[in-house]
Amino acid sequence: MIFGQTARIKGIVLDKNNHPVENVNISCLSITTKSNYDGLYELKVPANQKVTVVFSHVSLKKVTVYLTLATNETKEFNPVMSDQEEQMSEVLVDGSSKKLFQNGIDIEPEMLKRIPGANPGVENILKTLPGVNSNNELSTQYAVRGGNYDENLVYVNEIEVYRPFLIRSGQQEGLSFTNSDLVQNVDFSAGGFQAKFGDKLSSVLDITYRKPIKFSSGIEASFLGGSVFVDGVSQNKKWSVITGVRYRNNSLLVKSQETQTNFKPSFADLQTNINYLASAKWQFSFLGNISQNKYQYQPLTRQTNFGTIDKPMVLTVFYDGQEKDKYDTYFGAFKTTYNANDHFTLKFIGSIFHTIEQEYFDVLAQYKLGEVDSSLGSESFGKVGYTRGIGSQLNHARNDLDALIVNTEIKGFQDWKNSQLEWGIKYTRESIRDRIIEWEVIDSAGFSINPPMINLPKNDQPYSSYTGPLIPYQNVRATNFNSINRFSGYFQWSLKGLIGSNEVFYNAGVRAQSWNVLGDNEIGKFQTTFSPRAQIAIKPNWQKDMVFRLSGGLYHQPPFYRELRNAQAVVQTNTKAQQSVHIVLANDYSFKMWSRPFKLVSELYYKSLTNVNTYTIDNVRIRYAANNDATAYVQGLDLRLNGEFVPGTESWISFGYLKTQENSQEKGYIARPTDQRLKFGLLFQDYMPTIPSLKLYLNLVYNTGLPGGSPSYTDPYLYQNRLNDYRRVDVGFSKVLIDSNTEKRKTLWLNNFKELTLGLEIFNLFNNQNAITNTWVRDVYSKNQYAIPNYMTTRVFNLKLTAKL
């Protein structure tokens, strides 16, 4: 029997001892399937009507479940079959069915490892979504709908996670916190999220690590590093553990840049998630992470060709010195869940994050700027014919940071009548010890250049003697010892009901936070914010499958340490929370095309921001003004079409339009550093019909140029410059040598593998030159400054082997 509109039910069949059950018959009307060796099953059912699904086994009592699913909805149901009593139940609305009405995106965990990218994982997928922007393939950081890198929440198992502070360049980052080998669910919201999520302005990435049900392991190795994971379960099924180890080396990518270097990176981490089922009411878990990233960088030479066809130019740089950075982070979180009854649950979460970071470098760059002979037929064609300027630049840093963040939190969940209530109370203590010593000296043709913002005697060398002091072009020195106490809480209510024959979902809640900043010489006053938020979604009883959503509210971002520190590295203890009124209007339209399911998601959004903490971005480093002297707005449209362009695989096309401007000190509106006007993304999966084990994965991103590339000291109201458009295509090919459909091999040792895949990845397929910033070279004679683009990586090939046991 074929249904015009279908949904899916899937999960794991378990026995009373939580062991997976094989060969369970699952049926709905005339559609049947069986659970496999791991107890896994998946069954298509008719949508928009109440149906009965029966689980039966020769030695166990059957389980009968009644459910009603929307078109293309996927319901996860894990029945427990007993040998003593038959079970009958009706599926109630829970988190998975609510997702139909919420403004979030679910990402299949398997996609995290399949889709190619210089930094594979969750962030690699996010960058293909509308409204999510990043112009740096070496970085896992991303900006969402006009926000910056510091405005995104990340949760793993309901625990907020943090990233290092001192990172200034994508190639220093190493590894994202999220280990793709351990992921079970990924939910992402680009705005208008609920009150239960924390106090940030832009987005929420909510990740859940899986709980293993049997022993398994896997390994991945490539030219960029490798990873290993192991799942373990105790004999009585009460204990389970999942552990992953990763190592990464970006030499392959960095050596494809224009700067020739000796590069010795070492990025490694160990993560573990331990679960203990004490009883039907009590569950305990521990999430731990140790990350040690060492970055040793010794630049040698660089040559950059730029200019126009009529006037080509070349910059040649010779380096001396090196950079040694180290970022060590330690994270541990304990979580316990108490199920008082079927309607009330309590959770306690405690976590500690400790980061020790150092950034040391002394790099002398001696440059020569020249014009290239472009005269055809000339004996010196293509060579430097005239040198316009020479000079040197010495950069020095001795930056150390030690941060300790402690969280304790209690959360409650209560079913009340036909609605759900959620609440939480949290205390956070942040202790920061920070020392900054940075300076830069610039010399052009033997003459030291003075900083632009300081009144000094005129330097008219070589025509007259200079009598003023010799001081660095840039100089920042500070030592900050600060502590921050934060008290926060939330309460929210949600309900799924009917208006006539139309399904409606409501959610309303409020967050509050109170905090103060303590310094050596100053104690900031306590500040308090209240953030009411609400969402409503309607699914009309139409022939066309549509959902309409309206969400938003008042969002605050109390300042974290980096936002308290101004450009001179002085902590402003009374910096206010940035505030945003955020409104999102969305529509989901599910339909069939080529007899396959598709969904078109459209979102129109607007943000009005006050108490804005203005900033500049250099690569991935953010420098704040910490004075709350601006207002801003963001407006945009996001479109995403996803579905089975190729049968059995999910792909999507996304488009985003965004405009964001700020008004500082009533000077007028100008573009913000994240004003990414247009975005186009494509994520595509395919396979050869005649050889289905040969697969193709395509990751394409196009972003228009960001404001940037100006000298760091430039007043943005006097000088607005944009970088060139960002264009990148990564493609991956894989050959599945072994999977569940492969027949038994003659070579017996190969039978130990559940999966074995060999892949080829090509990063930056079309070898596009994408610039992240500009280096400004000064000519003391002509007084001109030349913007030299700092290009990202060129085309790179990578081999990858993946195996599961």
mmCIF file of N, CA and C in Angstrom, residues 57-162:
data_model
loop_
_atom_site.group_PDB
_atom_site.id
_atom_site.type_symbol
_atom_site.label_atom_id
_atom_site.label_comp_id
_atom_site.label_asym_id
_atom_site.label_seq_id
_atom_site.Cartn_x
_atom_site.Cartn_y
_atom_site.Cartn_z
ATOM 1 N N HIS A 57 7.397 -10.467 18.891
ATOM 2 C CA HIS A 57 8.567 -11.341 18.905
ATOM 3 C C HIS A 57 8.129 -12.711 19.398
ATOM 4 N N VAL A 58 8.803 -13.730 18.931
ATOM 5 C CA VAL A 58 8.370 -15.093 19.243
ATOM 6 C C VAL A 58 8.454 -15.406 20.728
ATOM 7 N N SER A 59 9.357 -14.779 21.458
ATOM 8 C CA SER A 59 9.546 -15.113 22.869
ATOM 9 C C SER A 59 9.203 -13.982 23.829
ATOM 10 N N LEU A 60 8.691 -12.855 23.292
ATOM 11 C CA LEU A 60 8.364 -11.710 24.132
ATOM 12 C C LEU A 60 6.945 -11.237 23.863
ATOM 13 N N LYS A 61 6.354 -10.591 24.857
ATOM 14 C CA LYS A 61 5.014 -10.060 24.708
ATOM 15 C C LYS A 61 5.046 -8.861 23.760
ATOM 16 N N LYS A 62 3.980 -8.734 22.988
ATOM 17 C CA LYS A 62 3.974 -7.674 21.985
ATOM 18 C C LYS A 62 3.751 -6.301 22.621
ATOM 19 N N VAL A 63 4.184 -5.291 21.911
ATOM 20 C CA VAL A 63 4.005 -3.896 22.313
ATOM 21 C C VAL A 63 3.170 -3.213 21.238
ATOM 22 N N THR A 64 2.113 -2.534 21.639
ATOM 23 C CA THR A 64 1.251 -1.818 20.704
ATOM 24 C C THR A 64 1.301 -0.333 21.031
ATOM 25 N N VAL A 65 1.492 0.470 20.032
ATOM 26 C CA VAL A 65 1.596 1.909 20.247
ATOM 27 C C VAL A 65 0.714 2.622 19.223
ATOM 28 N N TYR A 66 0.005 3.654 19.686
ATOM 29 C CA TYR A 66 -0.845 4.467 18.829
ATOM 30 C C TYR A 66 -0.200 5.849 18.701
ATOM 31 N N LEU A 67 -0.170 6.362 17.482
ATOM 32 C CA LEU A 67 0.466 7.669 17.292
ATOM 33 C C LEU A 67 -0.104 8.375 16.085
ATOM 34 N N THR A 68 0.065 9.688 16.086
ATOM 35 C CA THR A 68 -0.326 10.536 14.959
ATOM 36 C C THR A 68 0.857 11.434 14.639
ATOM 37 N N LEU A 69 1.373 11.317 13.417
ATOM 38 C CA LEU A 69 2.549 12.087 13.018
ATOM 39 C C LEU A 69 2.220 12.990 11.842
ATOM 40 N N ALA A 70 2.941 14.106 11.772
ATOM 41 C CA ALA A 70 2.777 15.027 10.662
ATOM 42 C C ALA A 70 3.565 14.539 9.449
ATOM 43 N N THR A 71 3.276 15.092 8.304
ATOM 44 C CA THR A 71 3.973 14.721 7.081
ATOM 45 C C THR A 71 5.467 14.961 7.215
ATOM 46 N N ASN A 72 6.258 13.945 6.872
ATOM 47 C CA ASN A 72 7.730 13.986 6.904
ATOM 48 C C ASN A 72 8.302 14.049 8.324
ATOM 49 N N GLU A 73 7.453 13.933 9.356
ATOM 50 C CA GLU A 73 7.965 13.935 10.726
ATOM 51 C C GLU A 73 8.622 12.597 11.029
ATOM 52 N N THR A 74 9.696 12.621 11.797
ATOM 53 C CA THR A 74 10.382 11.416 12.255
ATOM 54 C C THR A 74 10.230 11.307 13.762
ATOM 55 N N LYS A 75 9.655 10.206 14.220
ATOM 56 C CA LYS A 75 9.434 9.978 15.638
ATOM 57 C C LYS A 75 10.374 8.893 16.136
ATOM 58 N N GLU A 76 11.121 9.201 17.194
ATOM 59 C CA GLU A 76 11.988 8.196 17.805
ATOM 60 C C GLU A 76 11.243 7.517 18.942
ATOM 61 N N PHE A 77 11.125 6.184 18.874
ATOM 62 C CA PHE A 77 10.426 5.425 19.900
ATOM 63 C C PHE A 77 11.235 4.169 20.199
ATOM 64 N N ASN A 78 11.619 4.004 21.463
ATOM 65 C CA ASN A 78 12.459 2.885 21.883
ATOM 66 C C ASN A 78 11.665 1.974 22.830
ATOM 67 N N PRO A 79 10.918 0.988 22.302
ATOM 68 C CA PRO A 79 10.092 0.136 23.162
ATOM 69 C C PRO A 79 10.942 -0.837 23.975
ATOM 70 N N VAL A 80 10.455 -1.151 25.174
ATOM 71 C CA VAL A 80 11.076 -2.163 26.026
ATOM 72 C C VAL A 80 10.121 -3.354 26.087
ATOM 73 N N MET A 81 10.528 -4.489 25.540
ATOM 74 C CA MET A 81 9.662 -5.660 25.449
ATOM 75 C C MET A 81 9.909 -6.585 26.638
ATOM 76 N N SER A 82 8.824 -7.061 27.231
ATOM 77 C CA SER A 82 8.896 -7.909 28.415
ATOM 78 C C SER A 82 8.401 -9.314 28.076
ATOM 79 N N ASP A 83 8.803 -10.284 28.856
ATOM 80 C CA ASP A 83 8.308 -11.643 28.667
ATOM 81 C C ASP A 83 7.150 -11.954 29.597
ATOM 82 N N GLN A 84 6.612 -10.907 30.264
ATOM 83 C CA GLN A 84 5.562 -11.146 31.250
ATOM 84 C C GLN A 84 4.257 -10.440 30.940
ATOM 85 N N GLU A 85 4.327 -9.228 30.417
ATOM 86 C CA GLU A 85 3.071 -8.499 30.214
ATOM 87 C C GLU A 85 3.084 -7.760 28.886
ATOM 88 N N GLU A 86 1.909 -7.663 28.317
ATOM 89 C CA GLU A 86 1.742 -6.953 27.054
ATOM 90 C C GLU A 86 1.590 -5.464 27.333
ATOM 91 N N GLN A 87 2.128 -4.625 26.441
ATOM 92 C CA GLN A 87 2.107 -3.182 26.643
ATOM 93 C C GLN A 87 1.315 -2.501 25.540
ATOM 94 N N MET A 88 0.488 -1.564 25.939
ATOM 95 C CA MET A 88 -0.258 -0.750 24.990
ATOM 96 C C MET A 88 -0.175 0.697 25.456
ATOM 97 N N SER A 89 0.162 1.596 24.557
ATOM 98 C CA SER A 89 0.280 3.001 24.948
ATOM 99 C C SER A 89 0.075 3.897 23.745
ATOM 100 N N GLU A 90 -0.236 5.147 24.043
ATOM 101 C CA GLU A 90 -0.353 6.155 22.997
ATOM 102 C C GLU A 90 0.808 7.118 23.127
ATOM 103 N N VAL A 91 1.472 7.412 22.013
ATOM 104 C CA VAL A 91 2.626 8.296 22.039
ATOM 105 C C VAL A 91 2.170 9.716 22.349
ATOM 106 N N LEU A 92 2.765 10.312 23.389
ATOM 107 C CA LEU A 92 2.437 11.676 23.776
ATOM 108 C C LEU A 92 3.404 12.646 23.111
ATOM 109 N N VAL A 93 3.012 13.916 23.086
ATOM 110 C CA VAL A 93 3.887 14.930 22.511
ATOM 111 C C VAL A 93 5.110 15.086 23.398
ATOM 112 N N ASP A 94 6.296 14.924 22.843
ATOM 113 C CA ASP A 94 7.528 15.142 23.594
ATOM 114 C C ASP A 94 8.436 16.019 22.767
ATOM 115 N N GLY A 95 9.721 16.092 23.176
ATOM 116 C CA GLY A 95 10.650 17.017 22.519
ATOM 117 C C GLY A 95 10.760 16.787 21.045
ATOM 118 N N SER A 96 10.755 15.501 20.594
ATOM 119 C CA SER A 96 10.972 15.245 19.182
ATOM 120 C C SER A 96 9.805 15.707 18.330
ATOM 121 N N SER A 97 8.547 15.541 18.825
ATOM 122 C CA SER A 97 7.416 15.985 18.034
ATOM 123 C C SER A 97 7.240 17.495 18.103
ATOM 124 N N LYS A 98 7.714 18.125 19.175
ATOM 125 C CA LYS A 98 7.640 19.578 19.261
ATOM 126 C C LYS A 98 8.545 20.249 18.234
ATOM 127 N N LYS A 99 9.595 19.562 17.814
ATOM 128 C CA LYS A 99 10.535 20.177 16.887
ATOM 129 C C LYS A 99 9.862 20.635 15.609
ATOM 130 N N LEU A 100 8.737 19.983 15.266
ATOM 131 C CA LEU A 100 7.991 20.389 14.084
ATOM 132 C C LEU A 100 7.574 21.844 14.182
ATOM 133 N N PHE A 101 7.349 22.346 15.414
ATOM 134 C CA PHE A 101 6.810 23.680 15.608
ATOM 135 C C PHE A 101 7.864 24.691 16.029
ATOM 136 N N GLN A 102 9.090 24.276 16.248
ATOM 137 C CA GLN A 102 10.107 25.183 16.754
ATOM 138 C C GLN A 102 11.028 25.649 15.637
ATOM 139 N N ASN A 103 11.608 26.846 15.854
ATOM 140 C CA ASN A 103 12.428 27.462 14.815
ATOM 141 C C ASN A 103 13.873 26.991 14.921
ATOM 142 N N GLY A 104 14.077 25.701 14.809
ATOM 143 C CA GLY A 104 15.413 25.127 14.854
ATOM 144 C C GLY A 104 15.643 24.182 13.692
ATOM 145 N N ILE A 105 16.890 23.783 13.531
ATOM 146 C CA ILE A 105 17.285 22.883 12.446
ATOM 147 C C ILE A 105 17.931 21.649 13.060
ATOM 148 N N ASP A 106 17.474 20.474 12.638
ATOM 149 C CA ASP A 106 18.096 19.223 13.052
ATOM 150 C C ASP A 106 19.119 18.812 12.000
ATOM 151 N N ILE A 107 20.286 18.383 12.465
ATOM 152 C CA ILE A 107 21.351 17.953 11.552
ATOM 153 C C ILE A 107 21.668 16.497 11.849
ATOM 154 N N GLU A 108 21.647 15.676 10.822
ATOM 155 C CA GLU A 108 21.958 14.264 11.001
ATOM 156 C C GLU A 108 23.418 14.093 11.429
ATOM 157 N N PRO A 109 23.681 13.339 12.497
ATOM 158 C CA PRO A 109 25.065 13.178 12.970
ATOM 159 C C PRO A 109 26.014 12.604 11.920
ATOM 160 N N GLU A 110 25.508 11.713 11.052
ATOM 161 C CA GLU A 110 26.384 11.112 10.056
ATOM 162 C C GLU A 110 26.935 12.139 9.080
ATOM 163 N N MET A 111 26.192 13.235 8.872
ATOM 164 C CA MET A 111 26.651 14.270 7.940
ATOM 165 C C MET A 111 27.896 14.972 8.462
ATOM 166 N N LEU A 112 28.082 14.996 9.780
ATOM 167 C CA LEU A 112 29.203 15.732 10.360
ATOM 168 C C LEU A 112 30.536 15.183 9.880
ATOM 169 N N LYS A 113 30.602 13.871 9.633
ATOM 170 C CA LYS A 113 31.862 13.259 9.229
ATOM 171 C C LYS A 113 31.969 13.089 7.719
ATOM 172 N N ARG A 114 30.828 13.086 7.046
ATOM 173 C CA ARG A 114 30.864 12.863 5.601
ATOM 174 C C ARG A 114 31.228 14.115 4.809
ATOM 175 N N ILE A 115 30.647 15.264 5.205
ATOM 176 C CA ILE A 115 30.770 16.472 4.398
ATOM 177 C C ILE A 115 32.187 17.027 4.514
ATOM 178 N N PRO A 116 32.880 17.240 3.388
ATOM 179 C CA PRO A 116 34.274 17.692 3.440
ATOM 180 C C PRO A 116 34.389 19.145 3.871
ATOM 181 N N GLY A 117 35.518 19.457 4.500
ATOM 182 C CA GLY A 117 35.814 20.820 4.918
ATOM 183 C C GLY A 117 37.160 20.852 5.600
ATOM 184 N N ALA A 118 37.812 22.015 5.544
ATOM 185 C CA ALA A 118 39.123 22.123 6.183
ATOM 186 C C ALA A 118 39.027 21.896 7.684
ATOM 187 N N ASN A 119 37.872 22.227 8.277
ATOM 188 C CA ASN A 119 37.597 21.934 9.680
ATOM 189 C C ASN A 119 36.303 21.143 9.751
ATOM 190 N N PRO A 120 36.347 19.831 9.551
ATOM 191 C CA PRO A 120 35.112 19.042 9.506
ATOM 192 C C PRO A 120 34.434 19.000 10.871
ATOM 193 N N GLY A 121 33.121 18.793 10.844
ATOM 194 C CA GLY A 121 32.383 18.714 12.095
ATOM 195 C C GLY A 121 31.133 19.563 12.052
ATOM 196 N N VAL A 122 30.608 19.866 13.238
ATOM 197 C CA VAL A 122 29.349 20.592 13.339
ATOM 198 C C VAL A 122 29.452 21.963 12.673
ATOM 199 N N GLU A 123 30.514 22.710 12.991
ATOM 200 C CA GLU A 123 30.643 24.072 12.466
ATOM 201 C C GLU A 123 30.764 24.080 10.949
ATOM 202 N N ASN A 124 31.370 23.050 10.386
ATOM 203 C CA ASN A 124 31.496 22.942 8.938
ATOM 204 C C ASN A 124 30.124 22.877 8.271
ATOM 205 N N ILE A 125 29.171 22.167 8.887
ATOM 206 C CA ILE A 125 27.816 22.082 8.360
ATOM 207 C C ILE A 125 27.074 23.396 8.568
ATOM 208 N N LEU A 126 27.252 24.009 9.738
ATOM 209 C CA LEU A 126 26.545 25.257 10.031
ATOM 210 C C LEU A 126 26.858 26.332 9.003
ATOM 211 N N LYS A 127 28.077 26.355 8.504
ATOM 212 C CA LYS A 127 28.479 27.420 7.584
ATOM 213 C C LYS A 127 27.791 27.325 6.231
ATOM 214 N N THR A 128 27.083 26.226 5.963
ATOM 215 C CA THR A 128 26.298 26.117 4.730
ATOM 216 C C THR A 128 24.868 26.596 4.917
ATOM 217 N N LEU A 129 24.480 26.932 6.151
ATOM 218 C CA LEU A 129 23.112 27.353 6.441
ATOM 219 C C LEU A 129 22.942 28.843 6.180
ATOM 220 N N PRO A 130 21.737 29.278 5.825
ATOM 221 C CA PRO A 130 21.509 30.715 5.635
ATOM 222 C C PRO A 130 21.616 31.447 6.957
ATOM 223 N N GLY A 131 22.141 32.663 6.916
ATOM 224 C CA GLY A 131 22.283 33.446 8.136
ATOM 225 C C GLY A 131 23.513 33.134 8.946
ATOM 226 N N VAL A 132 24.256 32.068 8.588
ATOM 227 C CA VAL A 132 25.484 31.693 9.294
ATOM 228 C C VAL A 132 26.657 32.002 8.376
ATOM 229 N N ASN A 133 27.591 32.802 8.859
ATOM 230 C CA ASN A 133 28.666 33.265 7.991
ATOM 231 C C ASN A 133 30.036 33.076 8.632
ATOM 232 N N SER A 134 31.003 32.715 7.777
ATOM 233 C CA SER A 134 32.400 32.647 8.185
ATOM 234 C C SER A 134 33.248 32.742 6.923
ATOM 235 N N ASN A 135 34.231 33.614 6.953
ATOM 236 C CA ASN A 135 35.134 33.781 5.811
ATOM 237 C C ASN A 135 36.515 33.221 6.103
ATOM 238 N N ASN A 136 36.571 32.225 6.984
ATOM 239 C CA ASN A 136 37.860 31.681 7.391
ATOM 240 C C ASN A 136 37.730 30.175 7.543
ATOM 241 N N GLU A 137 38.248 29.434 6.562
ATOM 242 C CA GLU A 137 38.135 27.979 6.607
ATOM 243 C C GLU A 137 39.021 27.341 7.670
ATOM 244 N N LEU A 138 39.983 28.092 8.211
ATOM 245 C CA LEU A 138 40.839 27.557 9.260
ATOM 246 C C LEU A 138 40.219 27.714 10.644
ATOM 247 N N SER A 139 39.075 28.371 10.731
ATOM 248 C CA SER A 139 38.439 28.644 12.005
ATOM 249 C C SER A 139 37.129 27.877 12.120
ATOM 250 N N THR A 140 36.802 27.449 13.347
ATOM 251 C CA THR A 140 35.502 26.844 13.610
ATOM 252 C C THR A 140 34.497 27.880 14.107
ATOM 253 N N GLN A 141 34.894 29.135 14.190
ATOM 254 C CA GLN A 141 34.004 30.169 14.691
ATOM 255 C C GLN A 141 33.086 30.652 13.572
ATOM 256 N N TYR A 142 31.920 31.133 13.952
ATOM 257 C CA TYR A 142 30.919 31.540 12.972
ATOM 258 C C TYR A 142 30.099 32.698 13.546
ATOM 259 N N ALA A 143 29.569 33.517 12.637
ATOM 260 C CA ALA A 143 28.713 34.641 13.001
ATOM 261 C C ALA A 143 27.310 34.356 12.488
ATOM 262 N N VAL A 144 26.298 34.714 13.279
ATOM 263 C CA VAL A 144 24.916 34.387 12.945
ATOM 264 C C VAL A 144 24.079 35.664 12.916
ATOM 265 N N ARG A 145 23.510 35.942 11.768
ATOM 266 C CA ARG A 145 22.552 37.034 11.592
ATOM 267 C C ARG A 145 23.038 38.350 12.189
ATOM 268 N N GLY A 146 24.223 38.752 11.763
ATOM 269 C CA GLY A 146 24.748 40.051 12.163
ATOM 270 C C GLY A 146 25.458 40.083 13.487
ATOM 271 N N GLY A 147 25.497 38.963 14.207
ATOM 272 C CA GLY A 147 26.236 38.916 15.465
ATOM 273 C C GLY A 147 27.693 38.583 15.215
ATOM 274 N N ASN A 148 28.486 38.526 16.304
ATOM 275 C CA ASN A 148 29.883 38.148 16.146
ATOM 276 C C ASN A 148 30.131 36.787 16.791
ATOM 277 N N TYR A 149 31.401 36.380 16.854
ATOM 278 C CA TYR A 149 31.750 35.037 17.328
ATOM 279 C C TYR A 149 31.433 34.820 18.805
ATOM 280 N N ASP A 150 31.309 35.912 19.570
ATOM 281 C CA ASP A 150 31.063 35.787 21.009
ATOM 282 C C ASP A 150 29.573 35.738 21.355
ATOM 283 N N GLU A 151 28.704 35.729 20.352
ATOM 284 C CA GLU A 151 27.275 35.851 20.615
ATOM 285 C C GLU A 151 26.518 34.540 20.403
ATOM 286 N N ASN A 152 27.244 33.406 20.409
ATOM 287 C CA ASN A 152 26.614 32.118 20.138
ATOM 288 C C ASN A 152 26.726 31.194 21.348
ATOM 289 N N LEU A 153 25.615 30.590 21.725
ATOM 290 C CA LEU A 153 25.586 29.615 22.812
ATOM 291 C C LEU A 153 25.888 28.226 22.260
ATOM 292 N N VAL A 154 26.664 27.443 23.011
ATOM 293 C CA VAL A 154 26.940 26.049 22.658
ATOM 294 C C VAL A 154 26.711 25.193 23.893
ATOM 295 N N TYR A 155 25.847 24.184 23.756
ATOM 296 C CA TYR A 155 25.568 23.251 24.846
ATOM 297 C C TYR A 155 25.910 21.836 24.397
ATOM 298 N N VAL A 156 26.471 21.062 25.299
ATOM 299 C CA VAL A 156 26.656 19.631 25.110
ATOM 300 C C VAL A 156 26.025 18.942 26.313
ATOM 301 N N ASN A 157 25.012 18.124 26.061
ATOM 302 C CA ASN A 157 24.271 17.449 27.142
ATOM 303 C C ASN A 157 23.734 18.445 28.164
ATOM 304 N N GLU A 158 23.210 19.582 27.664
ATOM 305 C CA GLU A 158 22.615 20.650 28.491
ATOM 306 C C GLU A 158 23.651 21.440 29.285
ATOM 307 N N ILE A 159 24.929 21.249 29.001
ATOM 308 C CA ILE A 159 26.004 21.916 29.732
ATOM 309 C C ILE A 159 26.652 22.939 28.805
ATOM 310 N N GLU A 160 26.729 24.186 29.237
ATOM 311 C CA GLU A 160 27.331 25.224 28.408
ATOM 312 C C GLU A 160 28.842 25.018 28.343
ATOM 313 N N VAL A 161 29.381 25.121 27.128
ATOM 314 C CA VAL A 161 30.824 24.946 26.939
ATOM 315 C C VAL A 161 31.418 26.251 26.428
ATOM 316 N N TYR A 162 32.745 26.380 26.615
ATOM 317 C CA TYR A 162 33.454 27.618 26.305
ATOM 318 C C TYR A 162 34.615 27.318 25.364
#
